[in-house]
Amino acid sequence: MRASMQTHLIDKIKNTADGRKADEILRNCVHCGFCNATCPTYQLTGDELDGPRGRIYLIKNMLETGEAGVSTRLHLDRCLTCLNCQTTCPSGVAYGQLLEIGRQQIEKDTTRKFSERVVRKLLRSVLPYKKRFNFLLYLGRSFKFLLPAESKRKIPGKKNTSKSSTSEPLHSRKMLLLEGCVQPGLSPETNQAARDVFNRLGITLIDASGAGCCGAVSHHLSATDEARRFVRNNIDAWWPFIEKGAEAIIVTASGCGLMVKEYADLMENDPAYAEKAKTVSALAKDPVEVLENENLSGFILNQEKEIVFHPPCTLQHGQKLAGRTEALLKSLGYELQPVQDSHLCCGSAGTYSILQADLSQQLLSNKLTHLLATKPAIIATANIGCQQHLQTGTDTPVVHWLELLK
């Protein structure tokens, strides 16, 4: 049996909450290297430092010496946070939590170039705010004709989505719905499909006024205090409905769903919100977690039956729901075509497609090659980021799987 990793964190770190958590995670690692076998960036670059094991050593060295350099930051930046390594790891190493601790520490200890700081600040200032994002999306669509072909593909056209009923009934069963930041502008039909599907099942989805961004953009860009402000805002907006008996919080974007499920960890040291955060995390559900337990016999197939399903990393590796959406779709009669390397990331990964464009495009090309191998009529997925990223590289429609339930 391999020995667990030995650690000697420096005093200023080891006695902090993050230091204690990092120390525990590091000691669980037996440096076996199984994680590298399923790491998308390691497969692309072949560099040990672009794999989970190498990044763990970089973080360990940083926490033990107090020294951090640009090279370490580069390799941590290149991580997709796809969590494929956590699925593979035989020792249960919480790599994702360790990575966030390492990234936060390196942001404190190093200074990025001015251009990098500006881009990251812009992402945090636009993406989490629906009105700001929709305004920029409107400008992009308005002047799309002036852009080069490659840029045009990254700006989706406007979609007209009308509610199926002007007065949706209020059912006795009620669940909250996280509206999201960019999804309403990019793909309004996703949440409308959710409302329609749940309504037919006798469940009203409530959009709580005041709820906003889940906080994932800020959190993954190491602006943790900012992320916690979004978390507190959402908990405050949802809490009155939770007290009135809301059964669940439905999150149709799997990336946001994973973030909400992690509220308990993020707020564990906040005395005012720790318990509420635990409740919210427990209530957070991907749609499949509810629908697989409901009677769907009244739903009919979309006209196109042959589809492929792209399981986002946040769904299969983060929320640990691998295979469940596929099983539900098969139970409804869909013919899911096989997809090679379905466990690997498409390269979207939140802001990754912007901040690490070259690696992202390589992953996108590989993913589309496998998804389109059987010439499917539709590509279905469960996350807005993946949906838009995949659509930039193909004319085959890419939709949220809820749209297949009619």
mmCIF file of C-alpha atoms in Angstrom:
data_model
loop_
_atom_site.group_PDB
_atom_site.id
_atom_site.type_symbol
_atom_site.label_atom_id
_atom_site.label_comp_id
_atom_site.label_asym_id
_atom_site.label_seq_id
_atom_site.Cartn_x
_atom_site.Cartn_y
_atom_site.Cartn_z
ATOM 1 C CA MET A 1 0.000 0.000 0.000
ATOM 2 C CA ARG A 2 1.298 3.463 -0.874
ATOM 3 C CA ALA A 3 1.890 5.871 1.974
ATOM 4 C CA SER A 4 -0.248 8.963 2.387
ATOM 5 C CA MET A 5 1.353 12.293 1.652
ATOM 6 C CA GLN A 6 3.256 13.948 4.502
ATOM 7 C CA THR A 7 2.677 17.679 5.018
ATOM 8 C CA HIS A 8 4.421 20.540 6.802
ATOM 9 C CA LEU A 9 2.325 23.642 6.134
ATOM 10 C CA ILE A 10 3.745 26.963 7.251
ATOM 11 C CA ASP A 11 2.309 28.501 10.423
ATOM 12 C CA LYS A 12 0.391 31.359 8.813
ATOM 13 C CA ILE A 13 -1.603 28.860 6.743
ATOM 14 C CA LYS A 14 -1.905 25.668 8.783
ATOM 15 C CA ASN A 15 -3.910 27.248 11.600
ATOM 16 C CA THR A 16 -6.540 28.738 9.290
ATOM 17 C CA ALA A 17 -9.777 27.009 8.243
ATOM 18 C CA ASP A 18 -8.468 26.653 4.670
ATOM 19 C CA GLY A 19 -5.116 25.429 5.938
ATOM 20 C CA ARG A 20 -6.685 22.693 8.050
ATOM 21 C CA LYS A 21 -8.882 21.608 5.169
ATOM 22 C CA ALA A 22 -5.956 21.623 2.715
ATOM 23 C CA ASP A 23 -3.822 19.603 5.122
ATOM 24 C CA GLU A 24 -6.520 16.953 5.452
ATOM 25 C CA ILE A 25 -7.013 16.723 1.693
ATOM 26 C CA LEU A 26 -3.288 16.493 0.974
ATOM 27 C CA ARG A 27 -2.849 13.685 3.512
ATOM 28 C CA ASN A 28 -5.519 11.643 1.717
ATOM 29 C CA CYS A 29 -3.480 11.616 -1.493
ATOM 30 C CA VAL A 30 -1.297 8.526 -2.047
ATOM 31 C CA HIS A 31 0.269 10.017 -5.216
ATOM 32 C CA CYS A 32 -0.775 7.006 -7.324
ATOM 33 C CA GLY A 33 -1.323 9.025 -10.500
ATOM 34 C CA PHE A 34 -4.576 7.325 -11.532
ATOM 35 C CA CYS A 35 -6.054 10.821 -11.847
ATOM 36 C CA ASN A 36 -3.770 11.713 -14.746
ATOM 37 C CA ALA A 37 -5.346 8.992 -16.868
ATOM 38 C CA THR A 38 -8.649 10.880 -17.048
ATOM 39 C CA CYS A 39 -7.386 14.480 -16.894
ATOM 40 C CA PRO A 40 -8.236 16.351 -20.124
ATOM 41 C CA THR A 41 -5.406 18.879 -19.885
ATOM 42 C CA TYR A 42 -2.779 16.237 -19.092
ATOM 43 C CA GLN A 43 -3.924 14.309 -22.150
ATOM 44 C CA LEU A 44 -3.462 17.408 -24.296
ATOM 45 C CA THR A 45 -0.105 18.662 -23.023
ATOM 46 C CA GLY A 46 1.523 15.536 -21.572
ATOM 47 C CA ASP A 47 2.940 17.745 -18.818
ATOM 48 C CA GLU A 48 2.825 16.243 -15.305
ATOM 49 C CA LEU A 49 2.166 19.720 -13.929
ATOM 50 C CA ASP A 50 -0.971 19.934 -16.081
ATOM 51 C CA GLY A 51 -2.396 16.884 -14.338
ATOM 52 C CA PRO A 52 -4.040 16.639 -10.902
ATOM 53 C CA ARG A 53 -1.072 14.941 -9.225
ATOM 54 C CA GLY A 54 1.314 17.612 -10.455
ATOM 55 C CA ARG A 55 -1.015 20.406 -9.403
ATOM 56 C CA ILE A 56 -1.396 18.831 -5.959
ATOM 57 C CA TYR A 57 2.383 18.915 -5.550
ATOM 58 C CA LEU A 58 2.477 22.546 -6.693
ATOM 59 C CA ILE A 59 -0.180 23.513 -4.138
ATOM 60 C CA LYS A 60 1.559 21.492 -1.419
ATOM 61 C CA ASN A 61 4.869 23.234 -2.113
ATOM 62 C CA MET A 62 3.186 26.642 -2.074
ATOM 63 C CA LEU A 63 1.484 25.970 1.274
ATOM 64 C CA GLU A 64 4.667 24.571 2.789
ATOM 65 C CA THR A 65 7.074 27.272 1.626
ATOM 66 C CA GLY A 66 4.826 30.307 1.322
ATOM 67 C CA GLU A 67 6.305 30.853 -2.133
ATOM 68 C CA ALA A 68 4.223 31.031 -5.280
ATOM 69 C CA GLY A 69 5.298 31.827 -8.808
ATOM 70 C CA VAL A 70 3.855 32.552 -12.215
ATOM 71 C CA SER A 71 4.543 28.981 -13.368
ATOM 72 C CA THR A 72 2.458 27.528 -10.533
ATOM 73 C CA ARG A 73 -0.360 29.934 -11.307
ATOM 74 C CA LEU A 74 -0.259 28.983 -14.995
ATOM 75 C CA HIS A 75 -0.745 25.285 -14.282
ATOM 76 C CA LEU A 76 -3.549 25.974 -11.796
ATOM 77 C CA ASP A 77 -5.211 28.304 -14.325
ATOM 78 C CA ARG A 78 -5.109 25.541 -16.919
ATOM 79 C CA CYS A 79 -7.206 23.235 -14.745
ATOM 80 C CA LEU A 80 -10.786 22.946 -16.011
ATOM 81 C CA THR A 81 -12.117 22.036 -12.559
ATOM 82 C CA CYS A 82 -13.953 19.245 -14.376
ATOM 83 C CA LEU A 83 -13.489 16.953 -11.331
ATOM 84 C CA ASN A 84 -12.936 13.922 -13.558
ATOM 85 C CA CYS A 85 -9.985 13.166 -11.308
ATOM 86 C CA GLN A 86 -12.278 12.953 -8.278
ATOM 87 C CA THR A 87 -14.361 10.314 -10.055
ATOM 88 C CA THR A 88 -11.189 8.371 -10.819
ATOM 89 C CA CYS A 89 -9.375 8.800 -7.487
ATOM 90 C CA PRO A 90 -9.395 5.597 -5.383
ATOM 91 C CA SER A 91 -8.573 7.566 -2.221
ATOM 92 C CA GLY A 92 -11.417 10.080 -2.378
ATOM 93 C CA VAL A 93 -9.152 13.129 -2.564
ATOM 94 C CA ALA A 94 -11.278 16.307 -2.626
ATOM 95 C CA TYR A 95 -9.176 17.835 -5.384
ATOM 96 C CA GLY A 96 -11.727 20.522 -6.272
ATOM 97 C CA GLN A 97 -11.679 22.015 -2.774
ATOM 98 C CA LEU A 98 -7.865 21.890 -2.656
ATOM 99 C CA LEU A 99 -7.645 23.626 -6.024
ATOM 100 C CA GLU A 100 -9.868 26.487 -4.873
ATOM 101 C CA ILE A 101 -7.719 26.928 -1.748
ATOM 102 C CA GLY A 102 -4.579 26.941 -3.875
ATOM 103 C CA ARG A 103 -6.003 29.421 -6.349
ATOM 104 C CA GLN A 104 -7.118 31.794 -3.607
ATOM 105 C CA GLN A 105 -3.671 31.648 -2.009
ATOM 106 C CA ILE A 106 -1.839 32.298 -5.239
ATOM 107 C CA GLU A 107 -4.054 35.272 -6.035
ATOM 108 C CA LYS A 108 -2.922 36.768 -2.724
ATOM 109 C CA ASP A 109 0.750 36.006 -3.278
ATOM 110 C CA THR A 110 1.206 36.960 -6.945
ATOM 111 C CA THR A 111 0.256 39.861 -9.172
ATOM 112 C CA ARG A 112 -1.255 39.231 -12.576
ATOM 113 C CA LYS A 113 -0.549 41.322 -15.636
ATOM 114 C CA PHE A 114 -2.816 44.333 -15.998
ATOM 115 C CA SER A 115 -4.572 42.827 -19.044
ATOM 116 C CA GLU A 116 -5.374 39.620 -17.131
ATOM 117 C CA ARG A 117 -6.735 41.555 -14.179
ATOM 118 C CA VAL A 118 -8.962 43.619 -16.462
ATOM 119 C CA VAL A 119 -10.421 40.581 -18.265
ATOM 120 C CA ARG A 120 -11.128 38.714 -15.026
ATOM 121 C CA LYS A 121 -12.716 41.794 -13.467
ATOM 122 C CA LEU A 122 -14.905 42.307 -16.531
ATOM 123 C CA LEU A 123 -16.093 38.706 -16.388
ATOM 124 C CA ARG A 124 -17.020 39.119 -12.729
ATOM 125 C CA SER A 125 -18.703 42.462 -13.437
ATOM 126 C CA VAL A 126 -20.841 41.265 -16.358
ATOM 127 C CA LEU A 127 -21.652 37.539 -16.313
ATOM 128 C CA PRO A 128 -23.335 37.383 -12.889
ATOM 129 C CA TYR A 129 -25.644 40.317 -13.680
ATOM 130 C CA LYS A 130 -28.519 39.456 -15.995
ATOM 131 C CA LYS A 131 -29.312 42.999 -17.134
ATOM 132 C CA ARG A 132 -25.694 43.866 -17.910
ATOM 133 C CA PHE A 133 -25.130 40.607 -19.765
ATOM 134 C CA ASN A 134 -28.346 40.911 -21.769
ATOM 135 C CA PHE A 135 -27.428 44.472 -22.775
ATOM 136 C CA LEU A 136 -24.046 43.348 -24.095
ATOM 137 C CA LEU A 137 -25.701 40.375 -25.791
ATOM 138 C CA TYR A 138 -28.121 42.803 -27.464
ATOM 139 C CA LEU A 139 -25.196 44.894 -28.731
ATOM 140 C CA GLY A 140 -23.412 41.801 -29.993
ATOM 141 C CA ARG A 141 -26.478 40.649 -31.897
ATOM 142 C CA SER A 142 -27.109 44.128 -33.286
ATOM 143 C CA PHE A 143 -23.610 44.444 -34.728
ATOM 144 C CA LYS A 144 -23.050 40.784 -35.471
ATOM 145 C CA PHE A 145 -22.937 41.491 -39.203
ATOM 146 C CA LEU A 146 -19.726 43.480 -38.700
ATOM 147 C CA LEU A 147 -17.867 40.626 -36.989
ATOM 148 C CA PRO A 148 -15.616 37.972 -38.573
ATOM 149 C CA ALA A 149 -17.161 34.560 -39.153
ATOM 150 C CA GLU A 150 -15.427 32.955 -36.156
ATOM 151 C CA SER A 151 -16.774 35.597 -33.786
ATOM 152 C CA LYS A 152 -20.277 35.444 -35.267
ATOM 153 C CA ARG A 153 -20.603 31.797 -34.287
ATOM 154 C CA LYS A 154 -20.042 32.714 -30.646
ATOM 155 C CA ILE A 155 -23.044 35.056 -30.554
ATOM 156 C CA PRO A 156 -26.305 33.062 -30.582
ATOM 157 C CA GLY A 157 -29.307 34.435 -32.391
ATOM 158 C CA LYS A 158 -32.339 35.739 -30.535
ATOM 159 C CA LYS A 159 -34.911 33.092 -29.668
ATOM 160 C CA ASN A 160 -38.590 33.793 -29.246
ATOM 161 C CA THR A 161 -40.071 31.914 -26.321
ATOM 162 C CA SER A 162 -43.659 32.383 -25.301
ATOM 163 C CA LYS A 163 -45.263 30.841 -22.271
ATOM 164 C CA SER A 164 -47.589 27.962 -22.946
ATOM 165 C CA SER A 165 -50.259 29.598 -20.830
ATOM 166 C CA THR A 166 -50.927 33.202 -19.923
ATOM 167 C CA SER A 167 -52.060 32.164 -16.434
ATOM 168 C CA GLU A 168 -50.134 29.180 -15.138
ATOM 169 C CA PRO A 169 -52.045 27.435 -12.332
ATOM 170 C CA LEU A 170 -50.726 27.357 -8.795
ATOM 171 C CA HIS A 171 -50.403 23.782 -7.618
ATOM 172 C CA SER A 172 -50.195 22.553 -4.051
ATOM 173 C CA ARG A 173 -46.713 21.228 -4.788
ATOM 174 C CA LYS A 174 -44.209 24.067 -5.157
ATOM 175 C CA MET A 175 -40.512 24.208 -5.899
ATOM 176 C CA LEU A 176 -38.147 27.110 -6.393
ATOM 177 C CA LEU A 177 -36.453 27.678 -9.753
ATOM 178 C CA LEU A 178 -33.065 29.363 -10.082
ATOM 179 C CA GLU A 179 -33.532 31.611 -13.109
ATOM 180 C CA GLY A 180 -29.796 32.071 -13.669
ATOM 181 C CA CYS A 181 -27.645 34.859 -15.085
ATOM 182 C CA VAL A 182 -26.759 34.200 -18.722
ATOM 183 C CA GLN A 183 -29.235 31.397 -19.436
ATOM 184 C CA PRO A 184 -32.364 33.604 -19.688
ATOM 185 C CA GLY A 185 -30.709 35.647 -22.439
ATOM 186 C CA LEU A 186 -28.949 32.833 -24.277
ATOM 187 C CA SER A 187 -31.543 30.083 -23.963
ATOM 188 C CA PRO A 188 -34.872 31.268 -22.494
ATOM 189 C CA GLU A 189 -36.541 28.086 -23.721
ATOM 190 C CA THR A 190 -34.677 26.012 -21.121
ATOM 191 C CA ASN A 191 -36.407 27.368 -18.026
ATOM 192 C CA GLN A 192 -39.668 27.659 -19.921
ATOM 193 C CA ALA A 193 -39.414 23.965 -20.750
ATOM 194 C CA ALA A 194 -38.809 23.301 -17.049
ATOM 195 C CA ARG A 195 -41.923 25.268 -16.095
ATOM 196 C CA ASP A 196 -44.019 23.471 -18.692
ATOM 197 C CA VAL A 197 -42.796 20.001 -17.714
ATOM 198 C CA PHE A 198 -43.205 20.513 -13.982
ATOM 199 C CA ASN A 199 -46.569 22.213 -14.471
ATOM 200 C CA ARG A 200 -47.880 19.120 -16.279
ATOM 201 C CA LEU A 201 -46.776 17.088 -13.286
ATOM 202 C CA GLY A 202 -48.724 19.315 -10.904
ATOM 203 C CA ILE A 203 -45.706 21.234 -9.612
ATOM 204 C CA THR A 204 -45.416 25.025 -9.701
ATOM 205 C CA LEU A 205 -41.909 26.398 -10.160
ATOM 206 C CA ILE A 206 -41.420 29.702 -8.332
ATOM 207 C CA ASP A 207 -38.905 32.319 -9.433
ATOM 208 C CA ALA A 208 -38.061 34.055 -6.154
ATOM 209 C CA SER A 209 -37.740 37.802 -6.600
ATOM 210 C CA GLY A 210 -34.275 38.939 -5.603
ATOM 211 C CA ALA A 211 -32.458 35.677 -6.290
ATOM 212 C CA GLY A 212 -29.582 36.116 -8.695
ATOM 213 C CA CYS A 213 -26.254 34.613 -9.669
ATOM 214 C CA CYS A 214 -25.334 31.400 -7.868
ATOM 215 C CA GLY A 215 -21.853 32.800 -7.219
ATOM 216 C CA ALA A 216 -19.903 30.286 -9.312
ATOM 217 C CA VAL A 217 -18.189 32.852 -11.567
ATOM 218 C CA SER A 218 -16.795 34.776 -8.608
ATOM 219 C CA HIS A 219 -15.904 31.637 -6.686
ATOM 220 C CA HIS A 220 -13.935 30.057 -9.524
ATOM 221 C CA LEU A 221 -12.128 33.329 -10.207
ATOM 222 C CA SER A 222 -10.981 33.314 -6.564
ATOM 223 C CA ALA A 223 -13.222 36.204 -5.487
ATOM 224 C CA THR A 224 -14.562 34.165 -2.579
ATOM 225 C CA ASP A 225 -15.944 37.023 -0.498
ATOM 226 C CA GLU A 226 -17.846 38.239 -3.537
ATOM 227 C CA ALA A 227 -19.177 34.723 -4.119
ATOM 228 C CA ARG A 228 -20.403 34.551 -0.531
ATOM 229 C CA ARG A 229 -22.360 37.779 -1.047
ATOM 230 C CA PHE A 230 -24.231 36.118 -3.917
ATOM 231 C CA VAL A 231 -24.834 33.079 -1.712
ATOM 232 C CA ARG A 232 -26.273 35.152 1.143
ATOM 233 C CA ASN A 233 -28.469 37.043 -1.299
ATOM 234 C CA ASN A 234 -29.939 33.829 -2.700
ATOM 235 C CA ILE A 235 -30.479 32.265 0.704
ATOM 236 C CA ASP A 236 -32.321 35.400 1.837
ATOM 237 C CA ALA A 237 -34.489 35.375 -1.301
ATOM 238 C CA TRP A 238 -35.341 31.682 -1.018
ATOM 239 C CA TRP A 239 -35.763 31.362 2.721
ATOM 240 C CA PRO A 240 -39.365 32.642 3.013
ATOM 241 C CA PHE A 241 -40.454 30.052 0.421
ATOM 242 C CA ILE A 242 -38.485 27.315 2.130
ATOM 243 C CA GLU A 243 -40.221 28.142 5.389
ATOM 244 C CA LYS A 244 -43.552 27.837 3.579
ATOM 245 C CA GLY A 245 -42.700 24.329 2.425
ATOM 246 C CA ALA A 246 -40.971 24.565 -0.977
ATOM 247 C CA GLU A 247 -39.986 20.974 -1.764
ATOM 248 C CA ALA A 248 -36.811 21.686 -3.682
ATOM 249 C CA ILE A 249 -34.699 24.232 -5.510
ATOM 250 C CA ILE A 250 -34.581 23.259 -9.185
ATOM 251 C CA VAL A 251 -31.446 24.324 -11.055
ATOM 252 C CA THR A 252 -31.537 23.569 -14.768
ATOM 253 C CA ALA A 253 -27.876 24.508 -15.377
ATOM 254 C CA SER A 254 -25.765 21.734 -13.867
ATOM 255 C CA GLY A 255 -22.850 24.094 -13.202
ATOM 256 C CA CYS A 256 -25.058 26.335 -11.097
ATOM 257 C CA GLY A 257 -26.634 23.295 -9.494
ATOM 258 C CA LEU A 258 -23.261 22.057 -8.303
ATOM 259 C CA MET A 259 -22.468 25.489 -6.878
ATOM 260 C CA VAL A 260 -25.722 25.646 -4.901
ATOM 261 C CA LYS A 261 -25.087 22.146 -3.575
ATOM 262 C CA GLU A 262 -21.735 23.445 -2.320
ATOM 263 C CA TYR A 263 -23.238 26.364 -0.377
ATOM 264 C CA ALA A 264 -22.970 24.345 2.839
ATOM 265 C CA ASP A 265 -19.194 23.981 2.437
ATOM 266 C CA LEU A 266 -18.703 27.580 1.355
ATOM 267 C CA MET A 267 -20.642 28.986 4.313
ATOM 268 C CA GLU A 268 -19.655 26.503 7.021
ATOM 269 C CA ASN A 269 -17.753 29.182 8.986
ATOM 270 C CA ASP A 270 -20.475 31.819 8.726
ATOM 271 C CA PRO A 271 -22.480 31.613 11.984
ATOM 272 C CA ALA A 272 -25.439 33.517 10.519
ATOM 273 C CA TYR A 273 -25.787 31.397 7.359
ATOM 274 C CA ALA A 274 -24.148 28.020 8.006
ATOM 275 C CA GLU A 275 -27.339 26.168 8.972
ATOM 276 C CA LYS A 276 -29.463 27.828 6.322
ATOM 277 C CA ALA A 277 -26.807 26.992 3.718
ATOM 278 C CA LYS A 278 -26.979 23.326 4.723
ATOM 279 C CA THR A 279 -30.734 23.360 4.181
ATOM 280 C CA VAL A 280 -30.406 25.075 0.796
ATOM 281 C CA SER A 281 -27.724 22.635 -0.373
ATOM 282 C CA ALA A 282 -29.905 19.710 0.637
ATOM 283 C CA LEU A 283 -32.876 21.134 -1.286
ATOM 284 C CA ALA A 284 -30.913 21.865 -4.487
ATOM 285 C CA LYS A 285 -31.844 19.407 -7.228
ATOM 286 C CA ASP A 286 -31.019 18.856 -10.853
ATOM 287 C CA PRO A 287 -34.301 18.322 -12.750
ATOM 288 C CA VAL A 288 -33.515 14.648 -13.310
ATOM 289 C CA GLU A 289 -33.443 14.008 -9.550
ATOM 290 C CA VAL A 290 -37.111 14.975 -9.387
ATOM 291 C CA LEU A 291 -38.401 13.778 -12.740
ATOM 292 C CA GLU A 292 -36.989 10.250 -12.457
ATOM 293 C CA ASN A 293 -39.403 9.718 -9.559
ATOM 294 C CA GLU A 294 -42.470 11.123 -11.328
ATOM 295 C CA ASN A 295 -44.944 9.533 -13.742
ATOM 296 C CA LEU A 296 -43.871 10.694 -17.218
ATOM 297 C CA SER A 297 -46.212 8.454 -19.185
ATOM 298 C CA GLY A 298 -48.029 11.473 -20.613
ATOM 299 C CA PHE A 299 -44.967 12.845 -22.355
ATOM 300 C CA ILE A 300 -44.355 12.103 -26.020
ATOM 301 C CA LEU A 301 -41.128 11.972 -27.976
ATOM 302 C CA ASN A 302 -39.664 14.855 -29.872
ATOM 303 C CA GLN A 303 -39.966 14.190 -33.601
ATOM 304 C CA GLU A 304 -36.249 13.436 -33.835
ATOM 305 C CA LYS A 305 -35.535 10.289 -31.833
ATOM 306 C CA GLU A 306 -31.850 9.715 -32.565
ATOM 307 C CA ILE A 307 -29.881 11.935 -30.249
ATOM 308 C CA VAL A 308 -26.591 11.982 -28.398
ATOM 309 C CA PHE A 309 -26.279 13.189 -24.850
ATOM 310 C CA HIS A 310 -23.337 15.211 -23.596
ATOM 311 C CA PRO A 311 -23.164 14.880 -19.793
ATOM 312 C CA PRO A 312 -21.541 18.055 -18.429
ATOM 313 C CA CYS A 313 -18.668 17.507 -16.017
ATOM 314 C CA THR A 314 -20.640 19.331 -13.331
ATOM 315 C CA LEU A 315 -23.425 16.765 -13.725
ATOM 316 C CA GLN A 316 -21.456 13.521 -13.905
ATOM 317 C CA HIS A 317 -18.341 14.315 -11.849
ATOM 318 C CA GLY A 318 -19.528 17.201 -9.679
ATOM 319 C CA GLN A 319 -23.088 16.215 -8.756
ATOM 320 C CA LYS A 320 -22.373 12.493 -9.236
ATOM 321 C CA LEU A 321 -25.450 11.983 -11.422
ATOM 322 C CA ALA A 322 -23.708 10.082 -14.206
ATOM 323 C CA GLY A 323 -26.075 8.041 -16.343
ATOM 324 C CA ARG A 324 -29.305 9.192 -14.705
ATOM 325 C CA THR A 325 -30.438 11.650 -17.381
ATOM 326 C CA GLU A 326 -29.548 9.121 -20.058
ATOM 327 C CA ALA A 327 -31.621 6.470 -18.270
ATOM 328 C CA LEU A 328 -34.611 8.792 -18.056
ATOM 329 C CA LEU A 329 -34.428 9.670 -21.756
ATOM 330 C CA LYS A 330 -34.130 5.997 -22.690
ATOM 331 C CA SER A 331 -37.173 5.193 -20.555
ATOM 332 C CA LEU A 332 -39.119 7.673 -22.683
ATOM 333 C CA GLY A 333 -38.064 5.896 -25.873
ATOM 334 C CA TYR A 334 -35.138 7.965 -27.069
ATOM 335 C CA GLU A 335 -32.389 6.154 -28.932
ATOM 336 C CA LEU A 336 -29.189 7.460 -27.400
ATOM 337 C CA GLN A 337 -26.236 6.971 -29.695
ATOM 338 C CA PRO A 338 -22.945 5.872 -28.105
ATOM 339 C CA VAL A 339 -20.325 8.575 -27.559
ATOM 340 C CA GLN A 340 -16.624 7.863 -27.197
ATOM 341 C CA ASP A 341 -14.888 9.454 -24.182
ATOM 342 C CA SER A 342 -18.143 10.859 -22.820
ATOM 343 C CA HIS A 343 -16.411 11.344 -19.455
ATOM 344 C CA LEU A 344 -14.112 14.051 -20.843
ATOM 345 C CA CYS A 345 -14.763 17.805 -20.742
ATOM 346 C CA CYS A 346 -15.959 19.772 -23.774
ATOM 347 C CA GLY A 347 -13.749 22.735 -22.822
ATOM 348 C CA SER A 348 -16.455 25.172 -21.771
ATOM 349 C CA ALA A 349 -15.869 25.062 -18.005
ATOM 350 C CA GLY A 350 -17.402 28.408 -17.088
ATOM 351 C CA THR A 351 -14.991 31.174 -18.076
ATOM 352 C CA TYR A 352 -12.326 28.692 -19.216
ATOM 353 C CA SER A 353 -13.306 29.021 -22.883
ATOM 354 C CA ILE A 354 -12.409 32.718 -22.641
ATOM 355 C CA LEU A 355 -9.369 32.583 -20.355
ATOM 356 C CA GLN A 356 -7.805 29.447 -21.856
ATOM 357 C CA ALA A 357 -9.107 29.654 -25.408
ATOM 358 C CA ASP A 358 -6.469 27.476 -27.116
ATOM 359 C CA LEU A 359 -6.892 24.481 -24.826
ATOM 360 C CA SER A 360 -10.647 24.993 -24.820
ATOM 361 C CA GLN A 361 -10.837 24.838 -28.613
ATOM 362 C CA GLN A 362 -8.791 21.640 -28.725
ATOM 363 C CA LEU A 363 -11.159 20.018 -26.254
ATOM 364 C CA LEU A 364 -14.170 21.289 -28.193
ATOM 365 C CA SER A 365 -12.858 19.823 -31.439
ATOM 366 C CA ASN A 366 -12.233 16.438 -29.813
ATOM 367 C CA LYS A 367 -15.648 16.440 -28.163
ATOM 368 C CA LEU A 368 -17.568 17.322 -31.321
ATOM 369 C CA THR A 369 -15.717 14.652 -33.288
ATOM 370 C CA HIS A 370 -17.058 12.052 -30.891
ATOM 371 C CA LEU A 371 -20.547 13.554 -30.506
ATOM 372 C CA LEU A 372 -21.105 13.813 -34.258
ATOM 373 C CA ALA A 373 -19.616 10.432 -35.173
ATOM 374 C CA THR A 374 -23.056 8.812 -35.473
ATOM 375 C CA LYS A 375 -24.597 11.824 -37.258
ATOM 376 C CA PRO A 376 -27.279 12.519 -34.623
ATOM 377 C CA ALA A 377 -30.245 14.773 -35.270
ATOM 378 C CA ILE A 378 -29.840 16.536 -31.915
ATOM 379 C CA ILE A 379 -27.182 16.954 -29.240
ATOM 380 C CA ALA A 380 -28.722 17.215 -25.786
ATOM 381 C CA THR A 381 -26.942 18.434 -22.675
ATOM 382 C CA ALA A 382 -27.680 19.801 -19.195
ATOM 383 C CA ASN A 383 -25.660 22.997 -18.831
ATOM 384 C CA ILE A 384 -25.942 26.337 -20.604
ATOM 385 C CA GLY A 385 -22.173 26.791 -20.874
ATOM 386 C CA CYS A 386 -21.677 23.441 -22.581
ATOM 387 C CA GLN A 387 -24.707 24.049 -24.778
ATOM 388 C CA GLN A 388 -23.425 27.352 -26.141
ATOM 389 C CA HIS A 389 -19.826 26.164 -26.422
ATOM 390 C CA LEU A 390 -20.782 23.081 -28.419
ATOM 391 C CA GLN A 391 -23.114 25.083 -30.671
ATOM 392 C CA THR A 392 -20.232 27.325 -31.776
ATOM 393 C CA GLY A 393 -18.653 24.348 -33.513
ATOM 394 C CA THR A 394 -21.598 22.635 -35.218
ATOM 395 C CA ASP A 395 -24.825 23.282 -37.088
ATOM 396 C CA THR A 396 -26.467 20.286 -35.405
ATOM 397 C CA PRO A 397 -28.928 21.681 -32.855
ATOM 398 C CA VAL A 398 -27.671 21.609 -29.274
ATOM 399 C CA VAL A 399 -30.478 21.793 -26.714
ATOM 400 C CA HIS A 400 -31.145 21.284 -23.027
ATOM 401 C CA TRP A 401 -32.610 17.827 -22.539
ATOM 402 C CA LEU A 402 -35.748 19.243 -20.905
ATOM 403 C CA GLU A 403 -36.729 20.592 -24.336
ATOM 404 C CA LEU A 404 -37.079 16.983 -25.512
ATOM 405 C CA LEU A 405 -39.983 16.416 -23.125
ATOM 406 C CA LYS A 406 -43.125 17.545 -24.933
#
